[in-house]
Protein backbone atom coordinates (compact mmCIF):
# COMPACT_ATOMS: atom_id res chain seq x y z
CA MET A 1 140.15 106.02 111.24
CA LYS A 2 142.06 108.28 113.61
CA PRO A 3 145.63 105.94 113.66
CA ILE A 4 145.45 106.15 110.10
CA ALA A 5 145.29 109.76 109.78
CA GLU A 6 148.05 110.28 112.63
CA ARG A 7 150.36 108.18 110.81
CA PHE A 8 150.18 109.34 107.19
CA HIS A 9 149.48 112.89 105.57
CA ASP A 10 145.76 114.15 104.42
CA THR A 11 147.27 113.88 101.05
CA LYS A 12 148.71 110.47 101.39
CA LEU A 13 145.37 109.13 102.03
CA MET A 14 143.59 110.83 99.65
CA VAL A 15 146.23 109.01 96.90
CA GLY A 16 145.91 105.57 98.72
CA GLY A 17 141.66 105.97 98.91
CA ILE A 18 141.51 107.02 95.18
CA ALA A 19 143.89 104.12 94.24
CA VAL A 20 141.54 101.66 96.05
CA MET A 21 138.59 103.23 94.44
CA ILE A 22 139.97 102.73 91.20
CA LEU A 23 140.73 99.19 91.92
CA SER A 24 137.52 98.40 92.95
CA CYS A 25 135.65 99.79 89.59
CA LEU A 26 138.27 97.23 87.56
CA MET A 27 137.44 94.66 89.62
CA LEU A 28 133.49 95.37 88.76
CA VAL A 29 134.43 94.90 84.93
CA ASN A 30 134.14 91.60 83.29
CA TRP A 31 137.17 91.17 81.61
CA THR A 32 136.13 87.53 80.23
CA GLY A 33 132.80 88.27 79.27
CA GLY A 34 131.47 84.75 81.13
CA GLU A 35 129.68 85.57 84.62
CA MET A 36 131.38 87.29 87.37
CA ALA A 37 132.24 85.64 90.55
CA THR A 38 130.25 86.70 93.41
CA TRP A 39 133.27 86.97 95.51
CA ARG A 40 134.39 89.60 93.15
CA TYR A 41 131.28 91.51 93.23
CA TYR A 42 131.68 91.63 97.40
CA VAL A 43 135.26 92.36 97.15
CA ALA A 44 134.91 95.04 95.04
CA ILE A 45 131.63 96.50 96.66
CA TYR A 46 133.76 96.30 100.23
CA PHE A 47 137.15 97.58 98.27
CA MET A 48 134.80 101.18 97.55
CA TYR A 49 132.38 101.92 100.05
CA ALA A 50 133.96 99.97 103.59
CA THR A 51 138.03 101.33 102.65
CA GLY A 52 138.93 103.64 99.50
CA TYR A 53 135.74 105.61 99.69
CA PRO A 54 136.21 106.37 103.62
CA ILE A 55 139.52 106.91 103.86
CA GLY A 56 139.62 109.27 100.39
CA HIS A 57 136.47 111.26 101.57
CA THR A 58 137.52 112.02 105.23
CA ALA A 59 141.15 112.80 104.24
CA VAL A 60 139.47 115.11 101.48
CA LEU A 61 137.27 116.76 103.72
CA THR A 62 140.27 117.07 106.16
CA TRP A 63 142.16 118.78 103.92
CA PHE A 64 139.88 121.12 102.84
CA SER A 65 139.41 122.14 106.66
CA LYS A 66 142.59 122.83 107.11
CA LEU A 67 142.85 124.49 103.68
CA SER A 68 139.74 126.92 104.20
CA LYS A 69 141.47 128.37 107.94
CA GLN A 70 143.99 129.92 105.45
CA SER A 71 141.13 132.05 103.50
CA SER A 72 137.48 132.43 103.56
CA GLU A 73 135.97 128.98 105.21
CA GLY A 74 132.20 129.79 104.51
CA PHE A 75 133.18 130.28 100.83
CA LEU A 76 135.37 127.28 100.38
CA GLN A 77 133.02 125.33 102.26
CA GLY A 78 130.34 126.04 100.16
CA TRP A 79 132.00 125.27 96.78
CA PHE A 80 132.58 121.96 98.57
CA GLY A 81 128.88 121.11 99.65
CA SER A 82 127.43 122.52 95.91
CA ALA A 83 130.23 120.18 94.34
CA GLY A 84 128.81 117.59 96.53
CA SER A 85 125.55 118.21 95.32
CA PHE A 86 125.90 118.82 91.84
CA GLY A 87 127.75 115.17 91.84
CA ARG A 88 125.04 113.36 93.87
CA ILE A 89 122.42 114.86 91.15
CA ILE A 90 124.12 114.25 87.63
CA LEU A 91 126.13 111.45 88.44
CA PRO A 92 123.65 108.98 89.39
CA ALA A 93 122.04 109.95 86.20
CA ALA A 94 124.36 109.60 84.16
CA SER A 95 125.47 106.21 85.52
CA GLY A 96 122.00 105.12 84.46
CA VAL A 97 122.56 106.19 80.96
CA ILE A 98 125.80 104.96 80.52
CA ALA A 99 124.71 101.89 82.06
CA GLN A 100 121.69 101.35 79.95
CA TYR A 101 123.17 102.42 76.70
CA ALA A 102 127.00 100.93 76.77
CA GLY A 103 126.75 98.52 79.11
CA ASN A 104 128.11 97.93 83.10
CA ASP A 105 131.57 97.46 81.56
CA THR A 106 131.44 100.68 79.94
CA LEU A 107 129.98 102.45 82.90
CA PHE A 108 133.06 101.19 85.39
CA ILE A 109 135.62 101.81 82.84
CA SER A 110 134.32 105.11 82.87
CA ILE A 111 134.49 106.11 86.51
CA ALA A 112 137.80 104.11 86.69
CA ILE A 113 139.21 106.80 84.07
CA VAL A 114 138.01 109.96 85.90
CA LEU A 115 139.20 108.31 89.23
CA ALA A 116 142.88 107.95 87.61
CA LEU A 117 142.94 111.26 85.99
CA THR A 118 141.69 112.61 89.75
CA TRP A 119 144.96 110.40 91.19
CA ALA A 120 147.03 112.03 88.30
CA PHE A 121 146.24 115.33 89.77
CA VAL A 122 146.74 115.01 93.15
CA VAL A 123 149.61 113.04 92.38
CA TYR A 124 151.28 115.80 90.18
CA PHE A 125 150.25 118.18 92.88
CA TYR A 126 151.30 116.46 95.64
CA GLU A 127 153.61 118.41 97.18
CA VAL A 128 151.81 121.73 96.77
CA PHE A 129 148.47 119.84 98.53
CA THR A 130 150.87 118.63 101.35
CA ARG A 131 152.46 122.02 101.83
CA LEU A 132 149.36 123.89 102.03
CA THR A 133 147.92 122.00 104.76
CA LEU A 134 150.85 121.84 107.49
C-alpha cells in the first residue's frame, strides 16, 4: 500500500477504491438471468475485498487521521468508530432482509447505488477534501 499511497493523494485513492467496489457489486448482479459463471464471482470478490475495500478504507482512515489533526482528534475518531460500529450492526441485517425479500440482484444493485452516491459526493467535493489534508 505504501508505494500506492506515495504516488496518489488520499482523495484519489478513495475515488478509485469506491469505483472498484461499484464494479465489484455490478459484477455480482446476474444480468442474464441464467447461471452466473463461477469465475465472475471470484473476480468480483477479489475486486471488493483484495483491491477496492483495502485501498479505499485505508485512504479514508489516512484522510480522516490527517483531518483530525486540525481539530479535536478524539471527537472525530469517536464519530468514525461509532459510524463503523453502526454500519457493522445495521447493514448486514438490512442486506439479509433485502436479499431474502427482493433477491440478491436487488441487494447488489442497492449497494452499488449507495456506493455510487458516495463516489459522486467525494468527486464533487474532491478539491475541498484534497485541500483539507495537504
